[in-house]
Short mmCIF file of C-alpha atoms in Angstrom, two decimals:
data_model
loop_
_atom_site.label_atom_id
_atom_site.label_comp_id
_atom_site.label_asym_id
_atom_site.label_seq_id
_atom_site.Cartn_x
_atom_site.Cartn_y
_atom_site.Cartn_z
CA UNK B 1 -3.18 -23.69 -32.03
CA UNK B 2 -3.86 -27.01 -33.67
CA UNK B 3 -0.97 -28.62 -35.49
CA UNK B 4 -1.00 -29.87 -39.06
CA UNK B 5 -2.27 -33.31 -38.00
CA UNK B 6 -5.27 -31.80 -36.14
CA UNK B 7 -3.58 -32.08 -32.79
CA UNK B 8 -3.43 -29.40 -30.16
CA UNK B 9 -0.14 -27.64 -29.51
CA UNK B 10 -0.18 -27.76 -25.72
CA UNK B 11 2.05 -25.37 -23.78
CA UNK B 12 1.95 -25.70 -20.01
CA UNK B 13 1.95 -22.21 -18.50
CA UNK B 14 2.83 -23.64 -15.09
CA UNK B 15 5.70 -26.07 -14.60
CA UNK B 16 8.48 -26.11 -12.02
CA UNK B 17 12.19 -26.94 -12.10
CA UNK B 18 15.47 -26.29 -10.36
CA UNK B 19 18.93 -27.71 -9.89
CA UNK B 20 19.95 -30.42 -7.48
CA UNK B 21 21.49 -28.50 -4.59
CA UNK B 22 25.18 -29.33 -5.28
CA UNK B 23 24.75 -28.38 -8.93
CA UNK B 24 24.14 -24.76 -8.02
CA UNK B 25 27.73 -24.32 -6.82
CA UNK B 26 29.31 -23.70 -10.27
CA UNK B 27 26.79 -20.90 -10.81
CA UNK B 28 27.84 -19.08 -7.65
CA UNK B 29 30.65 -16.58 -7.64
CA UNK B 30 33.85 -18.12 -6.28
CA UNK B 31 33.70 -15.90 -3.20
CA UNK B 32 30.65 -17.89 -2.10
CA UNK B 33 31.99 -21.42 -2.64
CA UNK B 34 33.34 -22.08 0.86
CA UNK B 35 30.26 -20.59 2.47
CA UNK B 36 28.04 -22.66 0.20
CA UNK B 37 29.88 -25.86 1.12
CA UNK B 38 29.39 -25.16 4.81
CA UNK B 39 25.73 -24.28 4.38
CA UNK B 40 24.92 -27.25 2.10
CA UNK B 41 26.62 -29.69 4.50
CA UNK B 42 24.12 -28.89 7.24
CA UNK B 43 21.00 -28.09 5.23
CA UNK B 44 18.13 -30.55 5.70
CA UNK B 45 15.67 -30.52 2.80
CA UNK B 46 12.12 -30.38 4.23
CA UNK B 47 10.37 -31.45 1.02
CA UNK B 48 9.64 -35.14 0.49
CA UNK B 49 9.21 -34.76 -3.27
CA UNK B 50 12.72 -33.33 -3.55
CA UNK B 51 14.15 -36.36 -1.73
CA UNK B 52 12.23 -38.99 -3.71
CA UNK B 53 13.54 -41.04 -6.63
CA UNK B 54 11.53 -38.79 -8.96
CA UNK B 55 13.24 -35.57 -7.80
CA UNK B 56 15.43 -35.51 -10.91
CA UNK B 57 12.41 -34.48 -12.93
CA UNK B 58 13.40 -31.00 -11.79
CA UNK B 59 16.79 -31.03 -13.51
CA UNK B 60 17.04 -34.11 -15.79
CA UNK B 61 16.39 -32.47 -19.14
CA UNK B 62 15.98 -35.68 -21.12
CA UNK B 63 13.59 -37.29 -18.64
CA UNK B 64 11.57 -34.10 -18.42
CA UNK B 65 11.15 -33.76 -22.19
CA UNK B 66 10.15 -37.41 -22.51
CA UNK B 67 7.58 -37.25 -19.71
CA UNK B 68 6.04 -34.01 -20.94
CA UNK B 69 5.81 -35.32 -24.49
CA UNK B 70 4.20 -38.54 -23.24
CA UNK B 71 1.68 -36.27 -21.50
CA UNK B 72 0.96 -34.41 -24.75
CA UNK B 73 2.86 -31.22 -23.82
CA UNK B 74 5.43 -29.68 -26.17
CA UNK B 75 6.61 -26.60 -24.24
CA UNK B 76 6.51 -25.14 -20.75
CA UNK B 77 6.83 -22.01 -18.66
CA UNK B 78 9.34 -22.90 -15.94
CA UNK B 79 8.85 -21.60 -12.40
CA UNK B 80 11.29 -22.48 -9.59
CA UNK B 81 10.93 -25.54 -7.41
CA UNK B 82 14.13 -26.67 -5.68
CA UNK B 83 16.04 -24.91 -2.90
CA UNK B 84 18.37 -22.12 -4.10
CA UNK B 85 21.65 -21.61 -2.24
CA UNK B 86 21.30 -19.95 1.17
CA UNK B 87 17.50 -20.19 1.26
CA UNK B 88 15.64 -21.67 4.23
CA UNK B 89 12.99 -23.18 1.94
CA UNK B 90 11.83 -23.16 -1.65
CA UNK B 91 11.99 -19.55 -2.75
CA UNK B 92 8.25 -19.26 -3.48
CA UNK B 93 7.50 -19.74 0.20
CA UNK B 94 10.59 -18.15 1.73
CA UNK B 95 10.07 -15.05 3.90
CA UNK B 96 11.39 -11.69 2.75
CA UNK B 97 15.08 -11.57 3.76
CA UNK B 98 16.42 -9.11 6.26
CA UNK B 99 19.41 -6.91 5.54
CA UNK B 100 21.85 -9.34 7.15
CA UNK B 101 21.02 -12.13 4.70
CA UNK B 102 20.12 -10.11 1.62
CA UNK B 103 23.47 -10.44 -0.17
CA UNK B 104 23.55 -14.22 0.31
CA UNK B 105 19.97 -14.59 -0.89
CA UNK B 106 20.73 -12.56 -4.01
CA UNK B 107 23.72 -14.78 -4.71
CA UNK B 108 21.48 -17.83 -4.44
CA UNK B 109 18.82 -16.46 -6.79
CA UNK B 110 21.39 -15.36 -9.34
CA UNK B 111 22.84 -18.88 -9.27
CA UNK B 112 19.37 -20.28 -9.96
CA UNK B 113 18.75 -17.86 -12.82
CA UNK B 114 22.05 -18.76 -14.47
CA UNK B 115 21.41 -22.47 -14.04
CA UNK B 116 17.93 -21.96 -15.50
CA UNK B 117 19.30 -20.17 -18.56
CA UNK B 118 21.44 -23.22 -19.32
CA UNK B 119 18.55 -25.58 -18.61
CA UNK B 120 16.31 -23.72 -21.06
CA UNK B 121 19.08 -23.61 -23.66
CA UNK B 122 19.22 -27.42 -23.50
CA UNK B 123 15.77 -27.52 -25.14
CA UNK B 124 15.72 -24.54 -27.52
CA UNK B 125 12.30 -22.95 -27.95
CA UNK B 126 10.57 -25.31 -25.56
CA UNK B 127 11.21 -23.73 -22.16
CA UNK B 128 10.39 -20.21 -21.08
CA UNK B 129 12.32 -19.79 -17.85
CA UNK B 130 11.00 -17.42 -15.18
CA UNK B 131 13.79 -15.42 -13.52
CA UNK B 132 13.76 -14.76 -9.79
CA UNK B 133 14.37 -11.46 -8.03
CA UNK B 134 14.13 -9.87 -4.60
CA UNK B 135 12.34 -6.59 -3.97
CA UNK B 136 14.52 -5.23 -1.15
CA UNK B 137 16.69 -3.42 -3.72
CA UNK B 138 14.65 -2.33 -6.73
CA UNK B 139 17.65 -1.30 -8.82
CA UNK B 140 19.23 -4.75 -8.37
CA UNK B 141 15.92 -6.33 -9.32
CA UNK B 142 15.70 -4.23 -12.49
CA UNK B 143 19.28 -5.10 -13.41
CA UNK B 144 18.56 -8.81 -13.01
CA UNK B 145 15.53 -8.50 -15.28
CA UNK B 146 17.78 -6.98 -17.94
CA UNK B 147 20.24 -9.86 -17.49
CA UNK B 148 17.46 -12.43 -17.75
CA UNK B 149 16.06 -10.99 -20.97
CA UNK B 150 19.52 -10.74 -22.52
CA UNK B 151 20.30 -14.35 -21.60
CA UNK B 152 17.27 -16.09 -23.00
CA UNK B 153 14.91 -16.37 -20.02
CA UNK B 154 11.74 -15.63 -21.96
CA UNK B 155 9.32 -16.56 -19.17
CA UNK B 156 9.59 -13.14 -17.57
CA UNK B 157 10.18 -12.43 -13.92
CA UNK B 158 8.71 -13.96 -10.77
CA UNK B 159 7.25 -11.22 -8.58
CA UNK B 160 7.90 -12.18 -4.95
CA UNK B 161 5.10 -11.98 -2.45
CA UNK B 162 4.98 -9.04 -0.07
CA UNK B 163 3.09 -10.35 2.97
CA UNK B 164 1.80 -7.94 5.61
CA UNK B 165 4.60 -7.02 7.98
CA UNK B 166 7.32 -8.06 5.54
CA UNK B 167 9.36 -4.93 6.16
CA UNK B 168 9.40 -3.78 2.54
CA UNK B 169 6.89 -1.50 0.76
CA UNK B 170 3.59 -2.92 -0.43
CA UNK B 171 3.25 -3.58 -4.15
CA UNK B 172 1.13 -0.47 -4.70
CA UNK B 173 4.12 1.71 -3.78
CA UNK B 174 5.69 3.80 -6.53
CA UNK B 175 9.10 2.77 -5.21
CA UNK B 176 8.83 -0.20 -7.60
CA UNK B 177 8.41 1.99 -10.70
CA UNK B 178 11.99 1.36 -11.95
CA UNK B 179 11.19 -2.36 -12.01
CA UNK B 180 7.85 -1.91 -13.80
CA UNK B 181 9.54 0.43 -16.28
CA UNK B 182 12.17 -2.16 -17.24
CA UNK B 183 9.58 -4.93 -17.55
CA UNK B 184 7.41 -2.76 -19.80
CA UNK B 185 10.39 -1.58 -21.86
CA UNK B 186 11.66 -5.13 -22.48
CA UNK B 187 8.18 -6.71 -22.78
CA UNK B 188 8.90 -8.96 -19.79
CA UNK B 189 5.82 -10.56 -18.20
CA UNK B 190 5.54 -10.11 -14.44
CA UNK B 191 4.41 -13.45 -12.99
CA UNK B 192 2.90 -13.82 -9.54
CA UNK B 193 2.53 -17.44 -8.43
CA UNK B 194 0.11 -18.74 -5.86
CA UNK B 195 1.43 -19.33 -2.35
CA UNK B 196 4.15 -16.71 -2.52
CA UNK B 197 2.54 -13.86 -0.57
CA UNK B 198 1.12 -15.50 2.54
CA UNK B 199 2.35 -14.41 5.97
CA UNK B 200 4.10 -16.89 8.21
CA UNK B 201 1.39 -18.65 10.21
CA UNK B 202 3.28 -21.39 12.01
CA UNK B 203 2.86 -25.13 11.77
CA UNK B 204 -0.09 -25.93 14.02
CA UNK B 205 -2.92 -27.90 12.38
CA UNK B 206 -5.18 -24.84 12.47
CA UNK B 207 -2.44 -22.70 10.92
CA UNK B 208 -2.09 -25.12 8.02
CA UNK B 209 -5.85 -25.08 7.48
CA UNK B 210 -5.93 -21.29 7.57
CA UNK B 211 -3.08 -21.20 5.07
CA UNK B 212 -5.07 -23.35 2.64
CA UNK B 213 -8.12 -21.09 2.99
CA UNK B 214 -6.24 -17.82 2.66
CA UNK B 215 -3.22 -18.45 0.45
CA UNK B 216 -4.87 -17.69 -2.88
CA UNK B 217 -6.38 -14.47 -1.52
CA UNK B 218 -2.96 -13.23 -0.44
CA UNK B 219 -1.64 -13.99 -3.94
CA UNK B 220 -4.55 -12.18 -5.60
CA UNK B 221 -3.60 -8.97 -3.77
CA UNK B 222 -0.97 -8.23 -6.42
CA UNK B 223 -3.81 -7.53 -8.86
CA UNK B 224 -5.49 -4.80 -6.86
CA UNK B 225 -2.26 -3.43 -5.43
CA UNK B 226 -0.79 -2.78 -8.87
CA UNK B 227 -4.12 -1.61 -10.25
CA UNK B 228 -5.04 0.85 -7.51
CA UNK B 229 -1.40 1.87 -7.25
CA UNK B 230 -1.49 3.06 -10.87
CA UNK B 231 1.36 0.87 -12.11
CA UNK B 232 -0.49 0.07 -15.34
CA UNK B 233 -1.39 3.72 -15.95
CA UNK B 234 2.23 4.81 -15.61
CA UNK B 235 3.52 1.79 -17.56
CA UNK B 236 0.87 0.82 -20.13
CA UNK B 237 3.05 -1.98 -21.54
CA UNK B 238 3.29 -3.76 -18.18
CA UNK B 239 1.80 -7.27 -18.18
CA UNK B 240 0.79 -9.23 -15.07
CA UNK B 241 0.22 -13.00 -15.02
CA UNK B 242 -1.46 -14.59 -11.99
CA UNK B 243 -0.61 -18.30 -11.94
CA UNK B 244 -1.89 -21.29 -9.94
CA UNK B 245 -4.44 -19.23 -8.06
CA UNK B 246 -7.54 -20.58 -9.78
CA UNK B 247 -9.53 -18.54 -12.27
CA UNK B 248 -13.18 -18.74 -11.19
CA UNK B 249 -12.72 -15.85 -8.75
CA UNK B 250 -11.75 -13.34 -11.41
CA UNK B 251 -15.16 -12.11 -12.68
CA UNK B 252 -16.52 -11.51 -9.18
CA UNK B 253 -13.38 -9.81 -7.94
CA UNK B 254 -13.28 -7.52 -10.97
CA UNK B 255 -16.88 -6.52 -10.30
CA UNK B 256 -15.98 -5.80 -6.68
CA UNK B 257 -12.92 -3.75 -7.64
CA UNK B 258 -14.95 -1.77 -10.19
CA UNK B 259 -17.52 -1.07 -7.48
CA UNK B 260 -14.93 0.30 -5.07
CA UNK B 261 -13.22 2.24 -7.82
CA UNK B 262 -16.45 3.92 -8.85
CA UNK B 263 -17.51 4.56 -5.29
CA UNK B 264 -14.21 6.08 -4.22
CA UNK B 265 -13.81 8.20 -7.33
CA UNK B 266 -17.31 9.55 -6.86
CA UNK B 267 -16.70 10.19 -3.18
CA UNK B 268 -13.54 12.16 -3.96
CA UNK B 269 -15.70 14.90 -5.44
CA UNK B 270 -17.83 15.23 -2.31
CA UNK B 271 -15.49 16.86 0.16
CA UNK B 272 -18.11 16.91 2.91
CA UNK B 273 -18.42 13.11 3.07
CA UNK B 274 -16.47 10.77 5.30
CA UNK B 275 -15.47 8.67 2.28
CA UNK B 276 -13.91 11.58 0.42
CA UNK B 277 -10.51 11.07 2.01
CA UNK B 278 -10.39 7.48 0.72
CA UNK B 279 -10.99 8.52 -2.88
CA UNK B 280 -8.77 11.59 -2.89
CA UNK B 281 -6.30 11.33 -5.78
CA UNK B 282 -7.40 7.84 -6.76
CA UNK B 283 -8.80 8.57 -10.22
CA UNK B 284 -5.72 10.52 -11.27
CA UNK B 285 -3.40 7.87 -9.83
CA UNK B 286 -4.86 4.71 -11.35
CA UNK B 287 -6.81 5.78 -14.40
CA UNK B 288 -9.04 3.10 -15.94
CA UNK B 289 -11.46 0.86 -14.09
CA UNK B 290 -9.97 -2.40 -12.76
CA UNK B 291 -11.92 -4.51 -15.27
CA UNK B 292 -10.43 -2.44 -18.10
CA UNK B 293 -6.95 -2.84 -16.64
CA UNK B 294 -7.52 -6.61 -16.48
CA UNK B 295 -8.48 -6.83 -20.13
CA UNK B 296 -5.62 -4.59 -21.25
CA UNK B 297 -2.75 -5.84 -19.08
CA UNK B 298 -3.47 -9.08 -17.21
CA UNK B 299 -3.57 -12.85 -17.76
CA UNK B 300 -4.21 -15.96 -15.72
CA UNK B 301 -2.09 -19.08 -15.59
CA UNK B 302 -5.12 -21.31 -15.04
CA UNK B 303 -3.28 -24.36 -13.77
CA UNK B 304 -5.24 -27.61 -14.16
CA UNK B 305 -8.37 -25.61 -15.02
CA UNK B 306 -11.45 -27.25 -13.52
CA UNK B 307 -14.82 -27.87 -15.18
CA UNK B 308 -16.67 -25.34 -13.01
CA UNK B 309 -14.28 -22.57 -14.13
CA UNK B 310 -14.64 -23.17 -17.86
CA UNK B 311 -18.16 -21.64 -18.26
CA UNK B 312 -16.71 -18.35 -16.98
CA UNK B 313 -14.13 -18.17 -19.76
CA UNK B 314 -15.85 -15.38 -21.70
CA UNK B 315 -16.13 -13.24 -18.55
CA UNK B 316 -12.48 -13.89 -17.70
CA UNK B 317 -11.45 -13.35 -21.32
CA UNK B 318 -10.67 -16.33 -23.53
CA UNK B 319 -7.52 -14.57 -24.68
CA UNK B 320 -6.39 -14.32 -21.04
CA UNK B 321 -6.50 -17.99 -20.02
CA UNK B 322 -3.40 -20.19 -20.16
CA UNK B 323 -3.74 -23.80 -19.04
CA UNK B 324 -0.94 -25.40 -17.00
CA UNK B 325 -0.15 -28.93 -15.85
CA UNK B 326 1.92 -27.94 -12.77
CA UNK B 327 4.49 -30.63 -13.60
CA UNK B 328 6.14 -32.21 -11.61
CA UNK B 329 3.94 -31.46 -8.55
CA UNK B 330 1.57 -34.13 -7.32
CA UNK B 331 -1.33 -31.67 -7.51
CA UNK B 332 -0.57 -31.38 -11.22
CA UNK B 333 -2.19 -33.39 -13.98
CA UNK B 334 0.86 -35.45 -15.00
CA UNK B 335 0.68 -38.19 -16.25
CA UNK B 336 -3.03 -37.66 -16.92
CA UNK B 337 -2.95 -34.31 -18.68
CA UNK B 338 -4.98 -35.58 -21.61
CA UNK B 339 -7.70 -36.57 -19.19
CA UNK B 340 -7.34 -33.23 -17.43
CA UNK B 341 -7.88 -31.44 -20.73
CA UNK B 342 -10.88 -33.62 -21.54
CA UNK B 343 -12.63 -33.05 -18.21
CA UNK B 344 -12.26 -29.29 -18.64
CA UNK B 345 -12.62 -28.68 -22.37
CA UNK B 346 -14.67 -31.51 -23.93
CA UNK B 347 -17.36 -30.17 -26.20
CA UNK B 348 -15.87 -26.70 -26.67
CA UNK B 349 -15.07 -25.24 -30.09
CA UNK B 350 -11.56 -26.35 -31.07
CA UNK B 351 -10.38 -22.79 -31.70
CA UNK B 352 -11.25 -21.86 -28.12
CA UNK B 353 -9.47 -24.92 -26.74
CA UNK B 354 -6.42 -24.25 -28.90
CA UNK B 355 -6.09 -20.73 -27.49
CA UNK B 356 -6.42 -21.76 -23.86
CA UNK B 357 -4.10 -24.78 -24.02
CA UNK B 358 -1.32 -23.16 -26.02
CA UNK B 359 -2.04 -20.22 -28.28
CA UNK B 360 -2.39 -17.64 -25.52
CA UNK B 361 0.79 -18.81 -23.79
CA UNK B 362 2.67 -18.67 -27.08
CA UNK B 363 1.63 -15.04 -27.49
CA UNK B 364 2.40 -13.98 -23.90
CA UNK B 365 5.75 -15.76 -23.60
CA UNK B 366 6.94 -15.60 -27.20
CA UNK B 367 6.96 -19.29 -28.09
CA UNK B 368 7.48 -19.99 -31.81
CA UNK B 369 4.53 -22.07 -32.99
CA UNK B 370 6.30 -22.80 -36.27
CA UNK B 371 8.82 -24.72 -34.16
CA UNK B 372 6.30 -26.34 -31.81
CA UNK B 373 3.52 -27.35 -34.20
CA UNK B 374 5.57 -30.12 -35.88
CA UNK B 375 6.36 -31.57 -32.46
CA UNK B 376 2.68 -31.38 -31.52
CA UNK B 377 1.82 -33.21 -34.74
CA UNK B 378 3.75 -36.13 -33.31
CA UNK B 379 2.86 -36.06 -29.59
CA UNK B 380 -0.03 -33.66 -29.00
CA UNK B 381 -3.57 -34.76 -28.09
CA UNK B 382 -5.93 -34.91 -31.03
CA UNK B 383 -8.87 -32.58 -31.39
CA UNK B 384 -11.18 -35.59 -31.42
CA UNK B 385 -9.64 -36.99 -28.24
CA UNK B 386 -10.13 -33.80 -26.22
CA UNK B 387 -13.67 -33.41 -27.54
CA UNK B 388 -14.66 -36.71 -25.90
CA UNK B 389 -16.13 -36.16 -22.40
CA UNK B 390 -14.24 -37.90 -19.62
CA UNK B 391 -16.46 -40.52 -18.00
CA UNK B 392 -13.96 -42.18 -15.67
CA UNK B 393 -11.42 -40.44 -13.46
CA UNK B 394 -7.98 -42.14 -13.54
CA UNK B 395 -7.65 -44.10 -10.32
CA UNK B 396 -4.16 -42.77 -9.58
CA UNK B 397 -4.88 -39.11 -10.40
CA UNK B 398 -4.11 -36.69 -7.56
CA UNK B 399 -4.84 -33.33 -9.19
CA UNK B 400 -7.70 -31.07 -8.03
CA UNK B 401 -8.61 -30.97 -11.71
CA UNK B 402 -10.41 -34.24 -11.10
CA UNK B 403 -12.03 -33.35 -7.75
CA UNK B 404 -15.79 -33.91 -8.05
CA UNK B 405 -16.66 -31.28 -5.43
CA UNK B 406 -15.16 -28.33 -7.34
CA UNK B 407 -17.07 -25.08 -7.04
CA UNK B 408 -16.49 -21.47 -8.06
CA UNK B 409 -14.83 -19.87 -5.06
CA UNK B 410 -15.19 -16.42 -3.56
CA UNK B 411 -11.45 -16.01 -4.18
#
């Protein structure tokens, strides 16, 4: 919403943080300390941004608050970024663990979650931390969700990707119902972040190009897996947030899913047709059409929303869109978030802008606007400022928000 000084209360629905690797050790159980020391001594961090002088943006609470405020942002949803203990890479991109490494990986994620709870507590009401889980053991995952909710991680849970051939059930499987039940019971958003569901493709130049083309599609699969799997019918309070996957694809994909839903449900009643077997049991299993499920249960973390996506906002649902800066990533809008907001939202009614840049996120993640509005009155962008069209792209900006060739994508 707009604050008392006619400034927007901006909440970034997509930011990233994590501890410096040695700082995870106190959050591990003592039984893991020697093993952690041995692992950390030989681990080589593959990420340049986590080795740079600016890496402390991930864990330096004071620096982070100052930089976000300078960028006009008063609160954030905090996804992971750094390497948890015993992980081969950042957890978003890490492959599903096998049974031999599962216990160590769980120890690493629990250490991150406990560090994150303290990190969020250092800025009360301004950070909604997203807890991490693994799906190999659904009961453990459900128990960690309960811990996260009880310990102040209001950002919900990060749903790991399940790439083809991962060795664990696909997301449409009812084996995950205990997890969905806990999330619905505790009103915990289920977040699925872009990049986390792609299969391992290797490191050849062509593989990297294919990854860029396909990665958002693999992340989108959570939407139709949970929808066709009936998770929302069995757990009407379940909420799914798809973050940093774009937003322009949503109307077309919903139309496609509705088409297949209608076609398969109709075919199920014609036992003599070849398609009948594909629709058998579908209507009873999933219930409402996918577009209805979207509008009842789903949201989009529309990170650095681009101008070509904004005209689709009514088809996506203006109450579904949550803007994000993707701080501290270089594809994010920092330190040009005001310009990023202008290029996307200039000329729109202020009440619409207010919802997309903060109001919707406050509702989904439980931020207290009575706490945040006074801060926004000091640091937030003014309504007049965001209404002014952006005529010159900042020379140092690296975010796709400013890319002139942006187009609505197929996915």
